[in-house]
């Protein structure tokens, strides 16, 4: 089965397919993060129902975290690298520690999906080389992708989480791409992007006047470091 590392809030212990969970923050009383994590997991599973989930908890309740927590989560996943790592958030700055931890996963064969905002500066880990960067694209249905090849995002995907209309933007788009990626590599002897291209329906960015309005693409999570 395909194993997906979810760096996010905490999933319930009885979530279907959850095979591992580790905390890298102290929980607080807020519930935003758990709802976000559940929406990301559900979105992934709408495309690939049989995935196994490894939940690295970096959001304590509020949707905020630190670079140290992200680095620790990446390092934990690198101990037994999953096929895919979903990073449905964007850090405003990078660090050597993050790039090293990410490189360990990539060298082990993990495919990293990172959400990228349509506006503003770089978001990490999406801005790193080799990461599948994705932003929301209003043209895309749940099983469709766009090939944007923009400086901040290679792909666009559906900007609405499965079953959660209140969770929109780049985080939802990243979860859709991760789910489609899981579907494309199921039954394959290697992790590659060939199968992912079959879901591409649009090329180039959205433009006003082509029948659709440009999507806002705002990142669903803004995590400060």
mmCIF file of C-alpha atoms in Angstrom:
data_model
loop_
_atom_site.group_PDB
_atom_site.id
_atom_site.type_symbol
_atom_site.label_atom_id
_atom_site.label_comp_id
_atom_site.label_asym_id
_atom_site.label_seq_id
_atom_site.Cartn_x
_atom_site.Cartn_y
_atom_site.Cartn_z
ATOM 1 C CA UNK A 1 0.000 0.000 0.000
ATOM 2 C CA UNK A 2 1.027 3.602 -0.547
ATOM 3 C CA UNK A 3 2.204 5.339 2.621
ATOM 4 C CA UNK A 4 1.559 9.069 2.990
ATOM 5 C CA UNK A 5 3.221 11.265 5.582
ATOM 6 C CA UNK A 6 0.856 14.021 6.734
ATOM 7 C CA UNK A 7 2.605 16.932 8.455
ATOM 8 C CA UNK A 8 -0.342 18.823 9.930
ATOM 9 C CA UNK A 9 -2.631 18.843 12.952
ATOM 10 C CA UNK A 10 -3.571 15.698 14.833
ATOM 11 C CA UNK A 11 -5.820 13.041 13.348
ATOM 12 C CA UNK A 12 -8.050 11.064 15.719
ATOM 13 C CA UNK A 13 -6.403 7.862 16.880
ATOM 14 C CA UNK A 14 -9.035 5.733 15.160
ATOM 15 C CA UNK A 15 -8.766 7.487 11.773
ATOM 16 C CA UNK A 16 -8.968 4.883 8.968
ATOM 17 C CA UNK A 17 -5.528 3.956 7.675
ATOM 18 C CA UNK A 18 -3.609 5.755 10.445
ATOM 19 C CA UNK A 19 -0.562 3.598 11.205
ATOM 20 C CA UNK A 20 1.663 6.057 13.042
ATOM 21 C CA UNK A 21 1.491 9.385 14.850
ATOM 22 C CA UNK A 22 4.082 11.534 16.593
ATOM 23 C CA UNK A 23 3.730 14.944 18.230
ATOM 24 C CA UNK A 24 6.231 17.749 17.708
ATOM 25 C CA UNK A 25 4.339 20.447 19.626
ATOM 26 C CA UNK A 26 2.358 20.887 22.799
ATOM 27 C CA UNK A 27 -1.406 20.654 22.268
ATOM 28 C CA UNK A 28 -3.617 23.622 23.113
ATOM 29 C CA UNK A 29 -7.362 23.964 23.443
ATOM 30 C CA UNK A 30 -8.073 25.046 19.840
ATOM 31 C CA UNK A 31 -9.616 22.665 17.309
ATOM 32 C CA UNK A 32 -8.674 24.322 14.012
ATOM 33 C CA UNK A 33 -5.665 22.082 13.404
ATOM 34 C CA UNK A 34 -7.470 18.778 13.904
ATOM 35 C CA UNK A 35 -10.217 19.860 11.508
ATOM 36 C CA UNK A 36 -7.604 20.874 8.947
ATOM 37 C CA UNK A 37 -5.748 17.558 9.266
ATOM 38 C CA UNK A 38 -8.966 15.584 8.873
ATOM 39 C CA UNK A 39 -9.879 17.582 5.756
ATOM 40 C CA UNK A 40 -6.446 16.943 4.230
ATOM 41 C CA UNK A 41 -6.593 13.214 5.000
ATOM 42 C CA UNK A 42 -10.145 12.911 3.679
ATOM 43 C CA UNK A 43 -9.190 14.715 0.473
ATOM 44 C CA UNK A 44 -6.239 12.409 -0.112
ATOM 45 C CA UNK A 45 -8.404 9.354 0.536
ATOM 46 C CA UNK A 46 -11.090 10.405 -1.944
ATOM 47 C CA UNK A 47 -8.511 9.691 -4.644
ATOM 48 C CA UNK A 48 -6.711 6.722 -3.084
ATOM 49 C CA UNK A 49 -8.850 5.050 -0.437
ATOM 50 C CA UNK A 50 -6.332 2.432 0.684
ATOM 51 C CA UNK A 51 -3.430 4.709 1.648
ATOM 52 C CA UNK A 52 -1.716 4.332 5.001
ATOM 53 C CA UNK A 53 -1.151 7.555 6.933
ATOM 54 C CA UNK A 54 1.767 8.648 9.097
ATOM 55 C CA UNK A 55 0.705 11.757 11.030
ATOM 56 C CA UNK A 56 3.456 14.133 12.143
ATOM 57 C CA UNK A 57 1.680 16.653 14.387
ATOM 58 C CA UNK A 58 3.143 20.157 14.150
ATOM 59 C CA UNK A 59 0.010 22.260 14.683
ATOM 60 C CA UNK A 60 -1.030 22.184 18.363
ATOM 61 C CA UNK A 61 -4.583 23.377 17.755
ATOM 62 C CA UNK A 62 -4.066 26.751 16.182
ATOM 63 C CA UNK A 63 -2.709 26.705 12.628
ATOM 64 C CA UNK A 64 0.763 27.915 13.534
ATOM 65 C CA UNK A 65 4.056 26.133 14.057
ATOM 66 C CA UNK A 66 7.832 26.598 14.092
ATOM 67 C CA UNK A 67 10.728 25.675 11.848
ATOM 68 C CA UNK A 68 12.049 23.405 14.596
ATOM 69 C CA UNK A 69 8.796 21.437 14.647
ATOM 70 C CA UNK A 70 8.768 21.074 10.855
ATOM 71 C CA UNK A 71 12.397 19.899 10.807
ATOM 72 C CA UNK A 72 11.724 17.371 13.569
ATOM 73 C CA UNK A 73 8.673 16.061 11.703
ATOM 74 C CA UNK A 74 10.630 15.650 8.470
ATOM 75 C CA UNK A 75 13.420 13.858 10.333
ATOM 76 C CA UNK A 76 10.925 11.490 11.982
ATOM 77 C CA UNK A 77 9.414 10.590 8.614
ATOM 78 C CA UNK A 78 12.914 10.054 7.181
ATOM 79 C CA UNK A 79 13.481 7.239 9.684
ATOM 80 C CA UNK A 80 11.066 5.101 7.647
ATOM 81 C CA UNK A 81 10.413 7.147 4.508
ATOM 82 C CA UNK A 82 6.848 7.114 3.145
ATOM 83 C CA UNK A 83 6.076 7.176 -0.565
ATOM 84 C CA UNK A 84 4.583 10.672 -0.368
ATOM 85 C CA UNK A 85 4.881 13.520 2.133
ATOM 86 C CA UNK A 86 2.084 16.101 2.197
ATOM 87 C CA UNK A 87 3.071 19.555 3.442
ATOM 88 C CA UNK A 88 -0.206 21.487 3.192
ATOM 89 C CA UNK A 89 1.306 24.646 4.662
ATOM 90 C CA UNK A 90 3.872 27.265 3.778
ATOM 91 C CA UNK A 91 6.678 28.598 5.970
ATOM 92 C CA UNK A 92 7.764 32.153 5.279
ATOM 93 C CA UNK A 93 11.453 31.338 5.552
ATOM 94 C CA UNK A 94 13.811 28.461 4.959
ATOM 95 C CA UNK A 95 16.587 26.959 7.036
ATOM 96 C CA UNK A 96 19.563 24.720 6.428
ATOM 97 C CA UNK A 97 18.054 22.156 8.794
ATOM 98 C CA UNK A 98 14.821 22.019 6.802
ATOM 99 C CA UNK A 99 16.578 21.651 3.471
ATOM 100 C CA UNK A 100 18.788 18.852 4.841
ATOM 101 C CA UNK A 101 15.837 16.975 6.369
ATOM 102 C CA UNK A 102 13.887 17.326 3.136
ATOM 103 C CA UNK A 103 16.851 16.117 1.076
ATOM 104 C CA UNK A 104 17.066 12.959 3.209
ATOM 105 C CA UNK A 105 13.487 12.099 2.302
ATOM 106 C CA UNK A 106 13.993 12.883 -1.378
ATOM 107 C CA UNK A 107 17.141 10.772 -1.542
ATOM 108 C CA UNK A 108 15.168 7.890 -0.015
ATOM 109 C CA UNK A 109 12.605 8.186 -2.812
ATOM 110 C CA UNK A 110 9.827 10.115 -1.083
ATOM 111 C CA UNK A 111 7.799 12.490 -3.247
ATOM 112 C CA UNK A 112 7.168 15.792 -1.458
ATOM 113 C CA UNK A 113 4.040 17.865 -2.108
ATOM 114 C CA UNK A 114 4.032 21.468 -0.867
ATOM 115 C CA UNK A 115 1.372 24.185 -1.010
ATOM 116 C CA UNK A 116 2.367 27.508 -2.558
ATOM 117 C CA UNK A 117 0.381 30.761 -2.355
ATOM 118 C CA UNK A 118 -0.571 32.479 -5.591
ATOM 119 C CA UNK A 119 0.614 35.817 -4.206
ATOM 120 C CA UNK A 120 3.490 36.920 -2.035
ATOM 121 C CA UNK A 121 6.982 35.539 -1.600
ATOM 122 C CA UNK A 122 8.295 32.007 -1.528
ATOM 123 C CA UNK A 123 6.720 29.425 0.746
ATOM 124 C CA UNK A 124 8.711 26.495 2.099
ATOM 125 C CA UNK A 125 9.042 23.607 1.530
ATOM 126 C CA UNK A 126 7.227 24.240 -1.779
ATOM 127 C CA UNK A 127 10.037 26.509 -3.017
ATOM 128 C CA UNK A 128 12.729 23.834 -2.687
ATOM 129 C CA UNK A 129 14.011 22.044 -5.776
ATOM 130 C CA UNK A 130 12.257 18.771 -6.470
ATOM 131 C CA UNK A 131 9.174 19.548 -4.372
ATOM 132 C CA UNK A 132 5.837 19.281 -6.197
ATOM 133 C CA UNK A 133 4.574 22.805 -5.619
ATOM 134 C CA UNK A 134 0.855 23.423 -6.082
ATOM 135 C CA UNK A 135 -1.621 26.265 -5.733
ATOM 136 C CA UNK A 136 -5.396 26.450 -5.990
ATOM 137 C CA UNK A 137 -6.801 26.630 -9.528
ATOM 138 C CA UNK A 138 -10.540 27.311 -9.868
ATOM 139 C CA UNK A 139 -10.599 25.639 -13.293
ATOM 140 C CA UNK A 140 -9.782 22.249 -11.789
ATOM 141 C CA UNK A 141 -12.284 19.715 -10.554
ATOM 142 C CA UNK A 142 -11.255 17.278 -7.794
ATOM 143 C CA UNK A 143 -9.621 14.834 -10.246
ATOM 144 C CA UNK A 144 -8.041 17.465 -12.491
ATOM 145 C CA UNK A 145 -4.712 19.292 -12.478
ATOM 146 C CA UNK A 146 -3.260 22.226 -14.342
ATOM 147 C CA UNK A 147 0.392 22.487 -15.359
ATOM 148 C CA UNK A 148 1.252 26.061 -14.446
ATOM 149 C CA UNK A 149 5.068 26.069 -14.473
ATOM 150 C CA UNK A 150 5.077 29.352 -12.546
ATOM 151 C CA UNK A 151 8.009 30.451 -10.368
ATOM 152 C CA UNK A 152 6.073 29.627 -7.208
ATOM 153 C CA UNK A 153 3.977 26.663 -8.373
ATOM 154 C CA UNK A 154 4.403 23.891 -10.921
ATOM 155 C CA UNK A 155 0.846 22.597 -10.607
ATOM 156 C CA UNK A 156 -2.646 23.859 -9.918
ATOM 157 C CA UNK A 157 -5.398 21.728 -8.385
ATOM 158 C CA UNK A 158 -8.923 21.954 -7.020
ATOM 159 C CA UNK A 159 -8.926 24.649 -4.321
ATOM 160 C CA UNK A 160 -11.640 23.079 -2.135
ATOM 161 C CA UNK A 161 -11.102 20.247 0.338
ATOM 162 C CA UNK A 162 -13.297 17.177 -0.039
ATOM 163 C CA UNK A 163 -16.427 17.580 2.072
ATOM 164 C CA UNK A 164 -15.192 20.835 3.642
ATOM 165 C CA UNK A 165 -16.212 23.910 1.693
ATOM 166 C CA UNK A 166 -14.741 26.114 4.430
ATOM 167 C CA UNK A 167 -11.201 24.850 3.756
ATOM 168 C CA UNK A 168 -9.978 26.286 0.489
ATOM 169 C CA UNK A 169 -6.835 27.384 -1.282
ATOM 170 C CA UNK A 170 -3.360 25.978 -1.673
ATOM 171 C CA UNK A 171 -3.596 23.541 1.239
ATOM 172 C CA UNK A 172 -6.653 21.864 -0.253
ATOM 173 C CA UNK A 173 -4.974 21.870 -3.666
ATOM 174 C CA UNK A 174 -1.916 20.148 -2.192
ATOM 175 C CA UNK A 175 -4.096 17.431 -0.666
ATOM 176 C CA UNK A 176 -5.811 16.797 -4.004
ATOM 177 C CA UNK A 177 -2.466 16.544 -5.778
ATOM 178 C CA UNK A 178 -1.115 14.188 -3.105
ATOM 179 C CA UNK A 179 -4.172 11.960 -3.493
ATOM 180 C CA UNK A 180 -3.890 11.886 -7.271
ATOM 181 C CA UNK A 181 -0.187 11.152 -6.927
ATOM 182 C CA UNK A 182 -0.965 8.248 -4.583
ATOM 183 C CA UNK A 183 -3.456 6.892 -7.101
ATOM 184 C CA UNK A 184 -0.945 7.212 -9.937
ATOM 185 C CA UNK A 185 1.822 5.293 -8.151
ATOM 186 C CA UNK A 186 -0.381 2.509 -6.759
ATOM 187 C CA UNK A 187 0.703 -0.742 -8.347
ATOM 188 C CA UNK A 188 3.816 0.874 -9.813
ATOM 189 C CA UNK A 189 7.260 -0.517 -9.116
ATOM 190 C CA UNK A 190 8.706 2.959 -8.667
ATOM 191 C CA UNK A 191 7.670 6.415 -7.560
ATOM 192 C CA UNK A 192 7.585 8.720 -10.567
ATOM 193 C CA UNK A 193 5.449 11.456 -12.040
ATOM 194 C CA UNK A 194 4.484 9.817 -15.325
ATOM 195 C CA UNK A 195 1.050 8.775 -14.094
ATOM 196 C CA UNK A 196 0.381 12.202 -12.602
ATOM 197 C CA UNK A 197 0.469 13.805 -16.043
ATOM 198 C CA UNK A 198 -2.692 11.902 -17.014
ATOM 199 C CA UNK A 199 -4.692 14.177 -14.697
ATOM 200 C CA UNK A 200 -3.493 17.422 -16.314
ATOM 201 C CA UNK A 201 -6.354 19.177 -18.104
ATOM 202 C CA UNK A 202 -5.067 22.748 -18.369
ATOM 203 C CA UNK A 203 -1.743 24.290 -19.309
ATOM 204 C CA UNK A 204 -0.629 27.738 -18.232
ATOM 205 C CA UNK A 205 -2.088 30.003 -15.604
ATOM 206 C CA UNK A 206 -5.681 31.164 -15.371
ATOM 207 C CA UNK A 207 -6.278 34.444 -17.145
ATOM 208 C CA UNK A 208 -9.157 36.853 -16.962
ATOM 209 C CA UNK A 209 -11.132 36.806 -20.179
ATOM 210 C CA UNK A 210 -10.605 33.117 -20.998
ATOM 211 C CA UNK A 211 -13.952 32.139 -19.524
ATOM 212 C CA UNK A 212 -12.762 31.821 -15.939
ATOM 213 C CA UNK A 213 -11.480 34.282 -13.395
ATOM 214 C CA UNK A 214 -8.043 33.939 -11.918
ATOM 215 C CA UNK A 215 -8.247 32.124 -8.611
ATOM 216 C CA UNK A 216 -7.114 33.838 -5.465
ATOM 217 C CA UNK A 217 -5.073 30.738 -4.540
ATOM 218 C CA UNK A 218 -4.516 31.912 -0.975
ATOM 219 C CA UNK A 219 -2.705 29.327 1.100
ATOM 220 C CA UNK A 220 -5.004 27.477 3.489
ATOM 221 C CA UNK A 221 -2.364 27.554 6.235
ATOM 222 C CA UNK A 222 0.115 30.284 6.980
ATOM 223 C CA UNK A 223 2.617 28.877 9.431
ATOM 224 C CA UNK A 224 5.014 31.303 11.017
ATOM 225 C CA UNK A 225 8.489 30.332 12.092
#
